[in-house]
Each structure stands twice: as C-alpha cells, then as structure tokens.
Amino acid sequence: MSDTPIEIPADLIDLHRQWAAADQAVHERIAQIEQHEAEHGRPPLPTTPDDPGRADDQLAKLRQARGEAAAEVRARVAEVAGDPSRRWAVQAALLEAAAEPAAV
C-alpha cells in the first residue's frame, strides 16, 4: 500500500452525509416509538389505514431510505477504490473527510 493520500470526491462525501442523515432519522424514529411505548404501554397505531398490520410504516420507509443510501455509498466507494484491496483505505479516508465540517 502506498503512502499517497487518497482523494475522496465531493460527491462521495455528500452521499456519505446523506446516508448519515438517513441513519440518524431511523434512530430518532426508534426513540420516538420507544418513548410512545413507555408513555402509553403500546406501540404507535399504524400510520396509514391501508397498512393495519404494521405498527410503524414510517420507520420501514426510513429504514429503506437508509439502506438505499448505504448501497449508493458502497457502490461509489468501490468505484473510487478501483482495486478491492484499496476499499478499506478509501472507507477510512471517507470517514475522515466526512467528519470535516461541510463547506458553505
């Protein structure tokens, strides 16, 4: 492995931040559901009348969005890495780059 720094494209950083936002939304919704259960002793009622079997359709949609965002990030990381042996290095560089404040 060379000591050459890995350039992380801005679009990959943006994709990672979108995934992080989707992940945060899932965790916030789970916290809301847990709070509701603690207060009322049951999960929230279905969010849509046509989906009576699911306690929380919104959470399922948030999880789906998170999964799609994660798939986009993985695909772009693989593209940037080129060689599968560089994938971990690209992921580490991405985490470092994404941790920096976004330019305004």
mmCIF file of N, CA and C in Angstrom:
data_model
loop_
_atom_site.group_PDB
_atom_site.id
_atom_site.type_symbol
_atom_site.label_atom_id
_atom_site.label_comp_id
_atom_site.label_asym_id
_atom_site.label_seq_id
_atom_site.Cartn_x
_atom_site.Cartn_y
_atom_site.Cartn_z
ATOM 1 N N MET A 1 0.851 -1.171 0.000
ATOM 2 C CA MET A 1 0.000 0.000 0.000
ATOM 3 C C MET A 1 0.892 1.228 0.000
ATOM 4 N N SER A 2 0.627 2.166 -0.851
ATOM 5 C CA SER A 2 1.462 3.360 -0.939
ATOM 6 C C SER A 2 1.043 4.386 0.104
ATOM 7 N N ASP A 3 1.943 5.365 0.298
ATOM 8 C CA ASP A 3 1.659 6.432 1.257
ATOM 9 C C ASP A 3 0.950 7.606 0.599
ATOM 10 N N THR A 4 0.558 7.456 -0.645
ATOM 11 C CA THR A 4 -0.136 8.515 -1.365
ATOM 12 C C THR A 4 -1.512 8.726 -0.748
ATOM 13 N N PRO A 5 -1.827 9.982 -0.396
ATOM 14 C CA PRO A 5 -3.154 10.236 0.178
ATOM 15 C C PRO A 5 -4.255 9.900 -0.835
ATOM 16 N N ILE A 6 -5.347 9.424 -0.338
ATOM 17 C CA ILE A 6 -6.474 9.059 -1.200
ATOM 18 C C ILE A 6 -7.386 10.269 -1.327
ATOM 19 N N GLU A 7 -7.640 10.660 -2.560
ATOM 20 C CA GLU A 7 -8.554 11.770 -2.825
ATOM 21 C C GLU A 7 -9.991 11.240 -2.784
ATOM 22 N N ILE A 8 -10.791 11.847 -1.948
ATOM 23 C CA ILE A 8 -12.196 11.454 -1.846
ATOM 24 C C ILE A 8 -13.028 12.500 -2.587
ATOM 25 N N PRO A 9 -13.742 12.106 -3.643
ATOM 26 C CA PRO A 9 -14.552 13.055 -4.400
ATOM 27 C C PRO A 9 -15.669 13.659 -3.539
ATOM 28 N N ALA A 10 -16.000 14.907 -3.832
ATOM 29 C CA ALA A 10 -17.040 15.617 -3.075
ATOM 30 C C ALA A 10 -18.376 14.887 -3.138
ATOM 31 N N ASP A 11 -18.697 14.272 -4.284
ATOM 32 C CA ASP A 11 -19.983 13.580 -4.386
ATOM 33 C C ASP A 11 -20.053 12.384 -3.446
ATOM 34 N N LEU A 12 -18.920 11.730 -3.211
ATOM 35 C CA LEU A 12 -18.902 10.603 -2.278
ATOM 36 C C LEU A 12 -19.090 11.094 -0.845
ATOM 37 N N ILE A 13 -18.481 12.214 -0.517
ATOM 38 C CA ILE A 13 -18.677 12.801 0.816
ATOM 39 C C ILE A 13 -20.143 13.173 0.998
ATOM 40 N N ASP A 14 -20.752 13.758 -0.037
ATOM 41 C CA ASP A 14 -22.174 14.114 0.034
ATOM 42 C C ASP A 14 -23.045 12.871 0.214
ATOM 43 N N LEU A 15 -22.746 11.803 -0.534
ATOM 44 C CA LEU A 15 -23.507 10.554 -0.386
ATOM 45 C C LEU A 15 -23.390 10.011 1.034
ATOM 46 N N HIS A 16 -22.183 10.062 1.577
ATOM 47 C CA HIS A 16 -21.977 9.571 2.944
ATOM 48 C C HIS A 16 -22.780 10.408 3.934
ATOM 49 N N ARG A 17 -22.797 11.703 3.755
ATOM 50 C CA ARG A 17 -23.559 12.580 4.662
ATOM 51 C C ARG A 17 -25.062 12.332 4.531
ATOM 52 N N GLN A 18 -25.525 12.028 3.311
ATOM 53 C CA GLN A 18 -26.942 11.695 3.128
ATOM 54 C C GLN A 18 -27.275 10.398 3.866
ATOM 55 N N TRP A 19 -26.373 9.409 3.764
ATOM 56 C CA TRP A 19 -26.585 8.164 4.499
ATOM 57 C C TRP A 19 -26.621 8.444 6.001
ATOM 58 N N ALA A 20 -25.688 9.273 6.491
ATOM 59 C CA ALA A 20 -25.630 9.574 7.925
ATOM 60 C C ALA A 20 -26.924 10.247 8.383
ATOM 61 N N ALA A 21 -27.473 11.133 7.557
ATOM 62 C CA ALA A 21 -28.735 11.793 7.903
ATOM 63 C C ALA A 21 -29.878 10.775 7.933
ATOM 64 N N ALA A 22 -29.896 9.863 6.970
ATOM 65 C CA ALA A 22 -30.933 8.823 6.948
ATOM 66 C C ALA A 22 -30.798 7.908 8.157
ATOM 67 N N ASP A 23 -29.571 7.566 8.516
ATOM 68 C CA ASP A 23 -29.327 6.725 9.687
ATOM 69 C C ASP A 23 -29.803 7.427 10.956
ATOM 70 N N GLN A 24 -29.525 8.712 11.061
ATOM 71 C CA GLN A 24 -29.960 9.487 12.226
ATOM 72 C C GLN A 24 -31.485 9.531 12.306
ATOM 73 N N ALA A 25 -32.151 9.680 11.160
ATOM 74 C CA ALA A 25 -33.617 9.714 11.140
ATOM 75 C C ALA A 25 -34.198 8.393 11.646
ATOM 76 N N VAL A 26 -33.585 7.277 11.274
ATOM 77 C CA VAL A 26 -34.043 5.967 11.758
ATOM 78 C C VAL A 26 -33.916 5.902 13.279
ATOM 79 N N HIS A 27 -32.763 6.304 13.792
ATOM 80 C CA HIS A 27 -32.549 6.249 15.238
ATOM 81 C C HIS A 27 -33.506 7.182 15.986
ATOM 82 N N GLU A 28 -33.774 8.351 15.426
ATOM 83 C CA GLU A 28 -34.719 9.277 16.060
ATOM 84 C C GLU A 28 -36.124 8.693 16.077
ATOM 85 N N ARG A 29 -36.538 8.050 14.976
ATOM 86 C CA ARG A 29 -37.880 7.463 14.919
ATOM 87 C C ARG A 29 -38.000 6.306 15.907
ATOM 88 N N ILE A 30 -36.954 5.506 16.021
ATOM 89 C CA ILE A 30 -36.974 4.415 17.000
ATOM 90 C C ILE A 30 -37.114 4.985 18.408
ATOM 91 N N ALA A 31 -36.408 6.067 18.698
ATOM 92 C CA ALA A 31 -36.508 6.705 20.017
ATOM 93 C C ALA A 31 -37.926 7.221 20.257
ATOM 94 N N GLN A 32 -38.560 7.777 19.214
ATOM 95 C CA GLN A 32 -39.943 8.255 19.353
ATOM 96 C C GLN A 32 -40.889 7.092 19.652
ATOM 97 N N ILE A 33 -40.695 5.983 18.961
ATOM 98 C CA ILE A 33 -41.545 4.805 19.182
ATOM 99 C C ILE A 33 -41.348 4.278 20.601
ATOM 100 N N GLU A 34 -40.095 4.194 21.037
ATOM 101 C CA GLU A 34 -39.820 3.718 22.394
ATOM 102 C C GLU A 34 -40.423 4.654 23.434
ATOM 103 N N GLN A 35 -40.359 5.951 23.188
ATOM 104 C CA GLN A 35 -40.953 6.925 24.107
ATOM 105 C C GLN A 35 -42.468 6.734 24.163
ATOM 106 N N HIS A 36 -43.083 6.533 22.996
ATOM 107 C CA HIS A 36 -44.532 6.319 22.937
ATOM 108 C C HIS A 36 -44.909 5.060 23.709
ATOM 109 N N GLU A 37 -44.138 3.987 23.516
ATOM 110 C CA GLU A 37 -44.415 2.743 24.234
ATOM 111 C C GLU A 37 -44.265 2.930 25.738
ATOM 112 N N ALA A 38 -43.265 3.703 26.155
ATOM 113 C CA ALA A 38 -43.053 3.946 27.585
ATOM 114 C C ALA A 38 -44.215 4.739 28.177
ATOM 115 N N GLU A 39 -44.727 5.689 27.410
ATOM 116 C CA GLU A 39 -45.815 6.535 27.911
ATOM 117 C C GLU A 39 -47.174 5.855 27.841
ATOM 118 N N HIS A 40 -47.411 5.057 26.794
ATOM 119 C CA HIS A 40 -48.749 4.515 26.552
ATOM 120 C C HIS A 40 -48.847 2.997 26.698
ATOM 121 N N GLY A 41 -47.728 2.326 26.891
ATOM 122 C CA GLY A 41 -47.749 0.884 27.070
ATOM 123 C C GLY A 41 -48.006 0.089 25.807
ATOM 124 N N ARG A 42 -47.920 0.730 24.661
ATOM 125 C CA ARG A 42 -48.119 0.046 23.378
ATOM 126 C C ARG A 42 -47.415 0.847 22.286
ATOM 127 N N PRO A 43 -47.107 0.187 21.167
ATOM 128 C CA PRO A 43 -46.504 0.930 20.057
ATOM 129 C C PRO A 43 -47.523 1.874 19.425
ATOM 130 N N PRO A 44 -47.055 2.828 18.635
ATOM 131 C CA PRO A 44 -47.987 3.733 17.959
ATOM 132 C C PRO A 44 -48.918 2.965 17.026
ATOM 133 N N LEU A 45 -50.068 3.533 16.765
ATOM 134 C CA LEU A 45 -51.011 2.938 15.823
ATOM 135 C C LEU A 45 -50.433 3.035 14.416
ATOM 136 N N PRO A 46 -50.948 2.239 13.483
ATOM 137 C CA PRO A 46 -50.454 2.324 12.108
ATOM 138 C C PRO A 46 -50.546 3.752 11.584
ATOM 139 N N THR A 47 -49.592 4.101 10.733
ATOM 140 C CA THR A 47 -49.585 5.457 10.194
ATOM 141 C C THR A 47 -50.449 5.587 8.958
ATOM 142 N N THR A 48 -50.840 4.466 8.371
ATOM 143 C CA THR A 48 -51.709 4.519 7.197
ATOM 144 C C THR A 48 -52.841 3.513 7.370
ATOM 145 N N PRO A 49 -54.055 3.895 6.987
ATOM 146 C CA PRO A 49 -55.192 2.981 7.150
ATOM 147 C C PRO A 49 -55.075 1.724 6.288
ATOM 148 N N ASP A 50 -54.336 1.794 5.180
ATOM 149 C CA ASP A 50 -54.225 0.627 4.310
ATOM 150 C C ASP A 50 -53.111 -0.324 4.750
ATOM 151 N N ASP A 51 -52.491 -0.064 5.881
ATOM 152 C CA ASP A 51 -51.406 -0.910 6.376
ATOM 153 C C ASP A 51 -51.645 -1.258 7.842
ATOM 154 N N PRO A 52 -52.765 -1.948 8.141
ATOM 155 C CA PRO A 52 -53.110 -2.203 9.535
ATOM 156 C C PRO A 52 -52.186 -3.178 10.249
ATOM 157 N N GLY A 53 -51.410 -3.961 9.520
ATOM 158 C CA GLY A 53 -50.553 -4.944 10.165
ATOM 159 C C GLY A 53 -49.220 -4.399 10.636
ATOM 160 N N ARG A 54 -48.830 -3.235 10.193
ATOM 161 C CA ARG A 54 -47.520 -2.687 10.537
ATOM 162 C C ARG A 54 -47.687 -1.596 11.586
ATOM 163 N N ALA A 55 -46.967 -1.722 12.673
ATOM 164 C CA ALA A 55 -47.074 -0.748 13.759
ATOM 165 C C ALA A 55 -46.510 0.603 13.360
ATOM 166 N N ASP A 56 -45.559 0.629 12.446
ATOM 167 C CA ASP A 56 -44.994 1.913 12.073
ATOM 168 C C ASP A 56 -44.434 1.890 10.660
ATOM 169 N N ASP A 57 -45.263 2.269 9.709
ATOM 170 C CA ASP A 57 -44.880 2.296 8.305
ATOM 171 C C ASP A 57 -43.768 3.311 8.049
ATOM 172 N N GLN A 58 -43.786 4.415 8.782
ATOM 173 C CA GLN A 58 -42.775 5.450 8.584
ATOM 174 C C GLN A 58 -41.376 4.908 8.878
ATOM 175 N N LEU A 59 -41.239 4.128 9.922
ATOM 176 C CA LEU A 59 -39.940 3.551 10.263
ATOM 177 C C LEU A 59 -39.447 2.641 9.135
ATOM 178 N N ALA A 60 -40.335 1.862 8.564
ATOM 179 C CA ALA A 60 -39.950 0.983 7.454
ATOM 180 C C ALA A 60 -39.449 1.799 6.267
ATOM 181 N N LYS A 61 -40.117 2.901 5.982
ATOM 182 C CA LYS A 61 -39.687 3.756 4.871
ATOM 183 C C LYS A 61 -38.341 4.400 5.170
ATOM 184 N N LEU A 62 -38.135 4.826 6.403
ATOM 185 C CA LEU A 62 -36.849 5.410 6.784
ATOM 186 C C LEU A 62 -35.733 4.379 6.669
ATOM 187 N N ARG A 63 -36.016 3.162 7.101
ATOM 188 C CA ARG A 63 -35.008 2.100 7.001
ATOM 189 C C ARG A 63 -34.690 1.780 5.543
ATOM 190 N N GLN A 64 -35.708 1.801 4.694
ATOM 191 C CA GLN A 64 -35.483 1.548 3.271
ATOM 192 C C GLN A 64 -34.611 2.649 2.675
ATOM 193 N N ALA A 65 -34.894 3.906 3.011
ATOM 194 C CA ALA A 65 -34.088 5.026 2.511
ATOM 195 C C ALA A 65 -32.644 4.905 2.993
ATOM 196 N N ARG A 66 -32.467 4.500 4.247
ATOM 197 C CA ARG A 66 -31.115 4.314 4.788
ATOM 198 C C ARG A 66 -30.388 3.212 4.026
ATOM 199 N N GLY A 67 -31.069 2.118 3.754
ATOM 200 C CA GLY A 67 -30.463 1.011 3.016
ATOM 201 C C GLY A 67 -30.070 1.410 1.600
ATOM 202 N N GLU A 68 -30.927 2.184 0.941
ATOM 203 C CA GLU A 68 -30.617 2.646 -0.409
ATOM 204 C C GLU A 68 -29.421 3.594 -0.396
ATOM 205 N N ALA A 69 -29.371 4.486 0.595
ATOM 206 C CA ALA A 69 -28.243 5.411 0.708
ATOM 207 C C ALA A 69 -26.950 4.647 0.972
ATOM 208 N N ALA A 70 -27.016 3.634 1.816
ATOM 209 C CA ALA A 70 -25.825 2.828 2.112
ATOM 210 C C ALA A 70 -25.340 2.102 0.859
ATOM 211 N N ALA A 71 -26.263 1.603 0.058
ATOM 212 C CA ALA A 71 -25.886 0.909 -1.177
ATOM 213 C C ALA A 71 -25.194 1.866 -2.146
ATOM 214 N N GLU A 72 -25.684 3.101 -2.232
ATOM 215 C CA GLU A 72 -25.045 4.098 -3.091
ATOM 216 C C GLU A 72 -23.630 4.400 -2.615
ATOM 217 N N VAL A 73 -23.461 4.530 -1.307
ATOM 218 C CA VAL A 73 -22.127 4.803 -0.757
ATOM 219 C C VAL A 73 -21.194 3.635 -1.060
ATOM 220 N N ARG A 74 -21.650 2.406 -0.817
ATOM 221 C CA ARG A 74 -20.802 1.233 -1.075
ATOM 222 C C ARG A 74 -20.389 1.156 -2.546
ATOM 223 N N ALA A 75 -21.331 1.419 -3.450
ATOM 224 C CA ALA A 75 -21.026 1.360 -4.880
ATOM 225 C C ALA A 75 -20.007 2.428 -5.263
ATOM 226 N N ARG A 76 -20.173 3.617 -4.730
ATOM 227 C CA ARG A 76 -19.248 4.712 -5.062
ATOM 228 C C ARG A 76 -17.878 4.463 -4.437
ATOM 229 N N VAL A 77 -17.827 3.912 -3.227
ATOM 230 C CA VAL A 77 -16.541 3.568 -2.601
ATOM 231 C C VAL A 77 -15.816 2.550 -3.477
ATOM 232 N N ALA A 78 -16.522 1.546 -3.954
ATOM 233 C CA ALA A 78 -15.910 0.529 -4.813
ATOM 234 C C ALA A 78 -15.384 1.153 -6.097
ATOM 235 N N GLU A 79 -16.141 2.098 -6.641
ATOM 236 C CA GLU A 79 -15.723 2.778 -7.865
ATOM 237 C C GLU A 79 -14.457 3.606 -7.628
ATOM 238 N N VAL A 80 -14.425 4.354 -6.532
ATOM 239 C CA VAL A 80 -13.264 5.187 -6.209
ATOM 240 C C VAL A 80 -12.052 4.309 -5.901
ATOM 241 N N ALA A 81 -12.274 3.224 -5.192
ATOM 242 C CA ALA A 81 -11.170 2.336 -4.814
ATOM 243 C C ALA A 81 -10.566 1.651 -6.036
ATOM 244 N N GLY A 82 -11.415 1.300 -6.985
ATOM 245 C CA GLY A 82 -10.920 0.578 -8.152
ATOM 246 C C GLY A 82 -10.528 -0.837 -7.780
ATOM 247 N N ASP A 83 -9.411 -0.995 -7.137
ATOM 248 C CA ASP A 83 -8.900 -2.287 -6.691
ATOM 249 C C ASP A 83 -9.552 -2.634 -5.348
ATOM 250 N N PRO A 84 -10.165 -3.813 -5.229
ATOM 251 C CA PRO A 84 -10.810 -4.182 -3.967
ATOM 252 C C PRO A 84 -9.891 -4.095 -2.746
ATOM 253 N N SER A 85 -8.590 -4.240 -2.946
ATOM 254 C CA SER A 85 -7.669 -4.174 -1.808
ATOM 255 C C SER A 85 -7.550 -2.754 -1.243
ATOM 256 N N ARG A 86 -7.987 -1.757 -1.991
ATOM 257 C CA ARG A 86 -7.931 -0.361 -1.524
ATOM 258 C C ARG A 86 -9.233 0.082 -0.855
ATOM 259 N N ARG A 87 -10.222 -0.790 -0.839
ATOM 260 C CA ARG A 87 -11.545 -0.392 -0.345
ATOM 261 C C ARG A 87 -11.518 0.125 1.093
ATOM 262 N N TRP A 88 -10.821 -0.592 1.991
ATOM 263 C CA TRP A 88 -10.780 -0.159 3.391
ATOM 264 C C TRP A 88 -10.088 1.188 3.527
ATOM 265 N N ALA A 89 -9.040 1.400 2.748
ATOM 266 C CA ALA A 89 -8.329 2.677 2.797
ATOM 267 C C ALA A 89 -9.230 3.813 2.325
ATOM 268 N N VAL A 90 -10.014 3.556 1.286
ATOM 269 C CA VAL A 90 -10.947 4.573 0.789
ATOM 270 C C VAL A 90 -12.022 4.842 1.840
ATOM 271 N N GLN A 91 -12.537 3.792 2.475
ATOM 272 C CA GLN A 91 -13.552 3.989 3.513
ATOM 273 C C GLN A 91 -12.996 4.798 4.677
ATOM 274 N N ALA A 92 -11.773 4.519 5.085
ATOM 275 C CA ALA A 92 -11.156 5.271 6.183
ATOM 276 C C ALA A 92 -10.966 6.732 5.793
ATOM 277 N N ALA A 93 -10.504 6.971 4.570
ATOM 278 C CA ALA A 93 -10.322 8.345 4.100
ATOM 279 C C ALA A 93 -11.667 9.061 3.996
ATOM 280 N N LEU A 94 -12.697 8.338 3.592
ATOM 281 C CA LEU A 94 -14.041 8.918 3.503
ATOM 282 C C LEU A 94 -14.533 9.348 4.879
ATOM 283 N N LEU A 95 -14.372 8.487 5.873
ATOM 284 C CA LEU A 95 -14.812 8.836 7.230
ATOM 285 C C LEU A 95 -14.083 10.076 7.736
ATOM 286 N N GLU A 96 -12.800 10.159 7.426
ATOM 287 C CA GLU A 96 -12.023 11.330 7.822
ATOM 288 C C GLU A 96 -12.531 12.580 7.115
ATOM 289 N N ALA A 97 -12.739 12.480 5.805
ATOM 290 C CA ALA A 97 -13.193 13.624 5.017
ATOM 291 C C ALA A 97 -14.605 14.051 5.409
ATOM 292 N N ALA A 98 -15.473 13.090 5.674
ATOM 293 C CA ALA A 98 -16.859 13.406 6.026
ATOM 294 C C ALA A 98 -16.967 14.005 7.420
ATOM 295 N N ALA A 99 -15.982 13.751 8.262
ATOM 296 C CA ALA A 99 -16.005 14.294 9.623
ATOM 297 C C ALA A 99 -15.682 15.785 9.635
ATOM 298 N N GLU A 100 -15.036 16.262 8.576
ATOM 299 C CA GLU A 100 -14.723 17.684 8.493
ATOM 300 C C GLU A 100 -16.010 18.453 8.228
ATOM 301 N N PRO A 101 -16.112 19.677 8.759
ATOM 302 C CA PRO A 101 -17.325 20.473 8.520
ATOM 303 C C PRO A 101 -17.544 20.704 7.023
ATOM 304 N N ALA A 102 -18.794 20.685 6.633
ATOM 305 C CA ALA A 102 -19.135 20.905 5.229
ATOM 306 C C ALA A 102 -18.881 22.358 4.856
ATOM 307 N N ALA A 103 -18.336 22.568 3.669
ATOM 308 C CA ALA A 103 -18.110 23.933 3.181
ATOM 309 C C ALA A 103 -19.452 24.559 2.831
ATOM 310 N N VAL A 104 -19.574 25.828 3.124
ATOM 311 C CA VAL A 104 -20.849 26.507 2.876
ATOM 312 C C VAL A 104 -20.777 27.326 1.620
#
